[in-house]
Coordinates of C-alpha atoms and ligand atoms in Angstrom, one line a residue:
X2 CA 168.6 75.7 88.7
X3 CA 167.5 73.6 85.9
X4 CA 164.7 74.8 83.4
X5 CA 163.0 72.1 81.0
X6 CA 160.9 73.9 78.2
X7 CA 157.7 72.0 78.3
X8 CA 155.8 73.8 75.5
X9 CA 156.4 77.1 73.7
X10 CA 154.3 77.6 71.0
X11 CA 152.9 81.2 71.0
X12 CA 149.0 81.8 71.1
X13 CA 148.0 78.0 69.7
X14 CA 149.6 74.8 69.9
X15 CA 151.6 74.0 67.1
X16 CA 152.6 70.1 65.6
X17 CA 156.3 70.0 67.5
X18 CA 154.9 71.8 70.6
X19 CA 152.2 72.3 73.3
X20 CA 151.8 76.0 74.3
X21 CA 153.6 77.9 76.7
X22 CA 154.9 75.9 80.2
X23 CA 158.2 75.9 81.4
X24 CA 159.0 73.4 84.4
X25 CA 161.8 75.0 87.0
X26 CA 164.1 72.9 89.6
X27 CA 166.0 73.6 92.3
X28 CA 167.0 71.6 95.5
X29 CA 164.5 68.9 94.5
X30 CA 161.5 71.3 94.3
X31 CA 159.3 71.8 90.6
X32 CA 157.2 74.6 90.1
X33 CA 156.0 75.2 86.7
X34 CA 155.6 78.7 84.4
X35 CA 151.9 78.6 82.7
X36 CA 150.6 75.3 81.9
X37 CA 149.0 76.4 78.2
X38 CA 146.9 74.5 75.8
X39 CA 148.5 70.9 75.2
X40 CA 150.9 71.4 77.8
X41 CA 149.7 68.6 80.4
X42 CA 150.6 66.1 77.6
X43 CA 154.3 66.7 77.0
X44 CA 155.0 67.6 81.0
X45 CA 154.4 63.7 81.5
X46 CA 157.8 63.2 79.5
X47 CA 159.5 65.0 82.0
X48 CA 158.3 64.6 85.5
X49 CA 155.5 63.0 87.7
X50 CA 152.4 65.0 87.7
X51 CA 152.4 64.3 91.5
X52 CA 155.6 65.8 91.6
X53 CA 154.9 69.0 91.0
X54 CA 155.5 71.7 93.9
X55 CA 153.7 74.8 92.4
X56 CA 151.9 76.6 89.8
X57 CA 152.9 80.5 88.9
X58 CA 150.8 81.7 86.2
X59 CA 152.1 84.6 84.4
X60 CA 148.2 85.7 82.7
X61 CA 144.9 84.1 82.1
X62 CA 145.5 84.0 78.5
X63 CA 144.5 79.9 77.3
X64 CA 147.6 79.8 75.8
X65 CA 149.0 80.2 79.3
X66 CA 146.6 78.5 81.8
X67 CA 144.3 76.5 80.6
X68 CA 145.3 73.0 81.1
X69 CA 145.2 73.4 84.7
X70 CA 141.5 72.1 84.2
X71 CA 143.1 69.0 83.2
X72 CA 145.2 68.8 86.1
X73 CA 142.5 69.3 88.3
X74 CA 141.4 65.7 87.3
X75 CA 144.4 64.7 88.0
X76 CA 144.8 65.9 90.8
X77 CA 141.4 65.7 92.3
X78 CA 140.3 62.4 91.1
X79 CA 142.8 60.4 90.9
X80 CA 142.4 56.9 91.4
X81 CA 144.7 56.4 94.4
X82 CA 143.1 59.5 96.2
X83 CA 143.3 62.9 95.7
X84 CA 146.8 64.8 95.9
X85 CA 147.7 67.7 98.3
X86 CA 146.4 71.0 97.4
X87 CA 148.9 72.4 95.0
X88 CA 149.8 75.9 95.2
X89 CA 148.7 78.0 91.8
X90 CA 149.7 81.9 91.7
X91 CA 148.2 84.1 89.3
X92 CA 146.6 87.5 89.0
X93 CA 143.7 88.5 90.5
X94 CA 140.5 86.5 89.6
X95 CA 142.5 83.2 88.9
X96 CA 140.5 81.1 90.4
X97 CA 137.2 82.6 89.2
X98 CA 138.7 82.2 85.7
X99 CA 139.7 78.4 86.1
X100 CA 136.4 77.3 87.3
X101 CA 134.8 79.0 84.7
X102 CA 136.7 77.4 82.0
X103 CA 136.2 74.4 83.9
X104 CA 132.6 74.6 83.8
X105 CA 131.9 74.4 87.7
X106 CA 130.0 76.4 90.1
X107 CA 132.3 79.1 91.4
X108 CA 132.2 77.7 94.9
X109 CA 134.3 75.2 95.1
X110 CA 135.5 76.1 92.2
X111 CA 138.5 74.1 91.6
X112 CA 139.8 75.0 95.4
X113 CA 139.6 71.4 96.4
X114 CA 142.9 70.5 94.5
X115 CA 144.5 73.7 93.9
X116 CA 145.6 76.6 96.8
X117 CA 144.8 80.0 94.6
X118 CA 147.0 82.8 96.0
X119 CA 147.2 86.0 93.8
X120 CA 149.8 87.5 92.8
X121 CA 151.1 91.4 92.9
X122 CA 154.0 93.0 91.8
X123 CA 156.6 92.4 94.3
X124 CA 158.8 89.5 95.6
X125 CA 157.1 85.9 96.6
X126 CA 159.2 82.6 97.8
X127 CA 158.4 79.1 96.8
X128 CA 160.7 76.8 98.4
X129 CA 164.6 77.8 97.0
X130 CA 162.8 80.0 94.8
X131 CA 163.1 83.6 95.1
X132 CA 160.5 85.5 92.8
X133 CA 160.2 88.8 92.1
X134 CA 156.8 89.7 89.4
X135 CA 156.3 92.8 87.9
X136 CA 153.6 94.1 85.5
X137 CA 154.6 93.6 81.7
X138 CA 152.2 95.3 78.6
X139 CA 149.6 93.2 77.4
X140 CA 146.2 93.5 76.8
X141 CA 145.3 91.9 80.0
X142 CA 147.0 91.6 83.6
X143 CA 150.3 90.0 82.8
X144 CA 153.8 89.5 85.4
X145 CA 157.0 88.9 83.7
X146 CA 159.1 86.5 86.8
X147 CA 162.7 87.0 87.7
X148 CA 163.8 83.2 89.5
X149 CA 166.4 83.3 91.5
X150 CA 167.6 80.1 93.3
X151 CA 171.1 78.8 94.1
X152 CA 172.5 81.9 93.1
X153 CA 171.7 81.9 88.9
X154 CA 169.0 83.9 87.9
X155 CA 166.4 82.9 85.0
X156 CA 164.1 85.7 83.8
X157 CA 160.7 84.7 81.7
X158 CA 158.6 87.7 80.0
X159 CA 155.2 85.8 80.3
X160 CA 153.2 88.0 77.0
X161 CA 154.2 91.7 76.8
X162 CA 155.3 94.2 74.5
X163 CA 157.8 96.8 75.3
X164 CA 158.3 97.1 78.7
X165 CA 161.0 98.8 81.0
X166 CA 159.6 96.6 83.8
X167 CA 161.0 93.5 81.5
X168 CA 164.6 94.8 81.4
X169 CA 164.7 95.8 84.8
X170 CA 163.4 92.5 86.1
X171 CA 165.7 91.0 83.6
X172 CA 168.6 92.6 84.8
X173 CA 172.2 90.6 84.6
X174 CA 169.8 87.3 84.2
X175 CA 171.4 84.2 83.4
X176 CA 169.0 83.6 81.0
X177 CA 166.3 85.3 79.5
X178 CA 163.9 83.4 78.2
X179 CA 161.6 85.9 76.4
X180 CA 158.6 85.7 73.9
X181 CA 158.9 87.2 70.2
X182 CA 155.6 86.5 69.2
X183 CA 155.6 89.3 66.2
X184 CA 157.5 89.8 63.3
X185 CA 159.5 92.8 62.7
X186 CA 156.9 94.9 59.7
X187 CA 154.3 92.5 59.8
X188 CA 152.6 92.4 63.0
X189 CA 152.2 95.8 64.4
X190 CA 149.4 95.8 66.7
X191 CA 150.7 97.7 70.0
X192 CA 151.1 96.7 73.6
X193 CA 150.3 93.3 73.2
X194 CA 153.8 91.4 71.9
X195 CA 157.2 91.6 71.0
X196 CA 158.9 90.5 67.7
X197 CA 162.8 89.5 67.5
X198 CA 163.9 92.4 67.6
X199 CA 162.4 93.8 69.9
X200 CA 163.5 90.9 72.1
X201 CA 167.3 91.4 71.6
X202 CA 166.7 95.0 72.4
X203 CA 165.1 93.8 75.9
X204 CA 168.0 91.8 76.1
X205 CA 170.7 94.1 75.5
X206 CA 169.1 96.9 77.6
X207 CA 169.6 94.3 80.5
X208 CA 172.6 92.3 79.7
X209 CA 171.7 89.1 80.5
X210 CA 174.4 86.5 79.5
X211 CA 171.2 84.1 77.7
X212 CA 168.4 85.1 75.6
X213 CA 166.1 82.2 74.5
X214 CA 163.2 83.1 72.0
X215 CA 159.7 81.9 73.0
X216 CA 155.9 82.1 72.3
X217 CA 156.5 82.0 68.2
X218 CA 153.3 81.0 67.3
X219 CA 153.3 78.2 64.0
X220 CA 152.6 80.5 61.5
X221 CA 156.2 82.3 61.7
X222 CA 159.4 81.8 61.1
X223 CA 161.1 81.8 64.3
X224 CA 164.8 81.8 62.2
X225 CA 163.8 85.0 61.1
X226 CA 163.0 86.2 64.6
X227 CA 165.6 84.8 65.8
X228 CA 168.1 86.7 63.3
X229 CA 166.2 89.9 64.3
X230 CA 166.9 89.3 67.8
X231 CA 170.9 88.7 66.8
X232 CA 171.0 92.5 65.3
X233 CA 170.2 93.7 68.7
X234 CA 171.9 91.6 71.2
X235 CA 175.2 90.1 71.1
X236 CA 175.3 87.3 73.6
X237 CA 174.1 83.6 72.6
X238 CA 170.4 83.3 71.7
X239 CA 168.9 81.0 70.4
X240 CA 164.9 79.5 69.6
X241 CA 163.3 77.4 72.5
X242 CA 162.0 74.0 71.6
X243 CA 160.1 71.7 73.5
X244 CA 162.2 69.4 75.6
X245 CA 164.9 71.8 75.5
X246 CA 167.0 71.5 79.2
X247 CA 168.8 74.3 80.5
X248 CA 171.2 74.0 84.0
X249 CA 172.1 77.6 85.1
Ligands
LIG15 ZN1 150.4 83.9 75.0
LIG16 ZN1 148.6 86.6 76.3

């Protein structure tokens, strides 16, 4: 399994990276985390847009969905004929969301290009991908994903705050690849984000053998997050960047 961080800024885009989307691959088959604000742009470094096998959408946050109206173009009018329908999972009322941010009549909506299927907490399969959601602590319906595929395991915490769900999804992950939007003392508005340390503690609670910090929005210091994190969890860890590869 081979994750490519596509973007990772937290909330808005920031000047090195797009917001949150994380491309997977296994056995030849893409599916992308989120496709946030800015996101569309960078995924061209790093595959075909045709190429792309599904969508799983963690929330309906912009940050996490909303260049799937660009990718409707794409998709839908593209000059050699439109593509497939493309597979997008989200929570309930994704598709209702999409065409509203879109700007189009609720029927079709965007269904001509994309296949909405909601998602619940539970176990789904996409191709070699074996994905189990659960509900994570944020202000709005939110999954956290465990991946499995080829026998490594990569774990993404979509937006939450403490959440036992997390760890338990998280469980013996190859990597976790989890979002430390707060800092420590500065940001304490609750259930709606982590901060570093926070993150290590998930982490730890769930030994997983990776932790990558994500969703640091520009105006922090993701070193100090990142140091936070260390205090509470002793494996490797480190700060996703965009274009960052990972083969678990
Ligand atoms: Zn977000
Ligand atoms: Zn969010």
């Amino acid at each position: 399994m081979k994750l490519t961080v596509v973007g990772c800024s937290g909330s808005y885009p920031g000047p090195q990276a797009p917001c949150s989307c994380y491309l997977v691959e296994a056995d030849g088959v893409r599916i992308l985390l989120d496709l946030g604000s800015g996101a569309l742009g960078a995924l061209q470094h790093h595959t075909d847009l045709g190429a792309v096998d599904a969508v799983v959408l963690s929330h309906l946050h912009a940050d996490h969905c909303l260049d799937l109206c660009g990718y409707f173009v794409y998709r839908n009018y593209h000059p050699e004929g439109r593509l497939p329908l493309l597979p997008v999972y989200g929570p309930q009322g994704t598709a209702d969301r999409l065409a509203r941010a879109y700007d189009i009549p609720g029927e079709p909506g965007l269904t001509e290009a994309f296949d909405f299927r909601t998602v619940t907490p539970g176990v789904f399969e996409v191709g070699p991908f074996r994905i189990t959601a659960g509900h994570v602590n944020h202000p709005v319906e939110s999954f956290a994903f465990r991946i499995e595929a080829d026998g490594r395991t990569l774990t993404y915490s979509g937006d939450t705050a403490d959440s036992d769900t997390l760890v338990d999804l998280a469980r013996d992950s190859d990597l976790l690849l989890c979002e430390a939007s707060f800092v420590d003392g500065r940001d304490t508005y609750p259930d709606v984000h982590l901060n570093g340390r926070e993150a290590g503690e998930h982490a730890d609670r769930a030994g997983t053998r990776r932790l990558v910090l994500t969703h640091i929005p520009p105006w922090t210091d993701g070193e100090r997050n990142l140091a936070d994190a260390r205090k509470a969890y002793a494996g490797p860890a480190e700060l996703a960047r965009s274009g960052a590869v990972y083969e678990l």
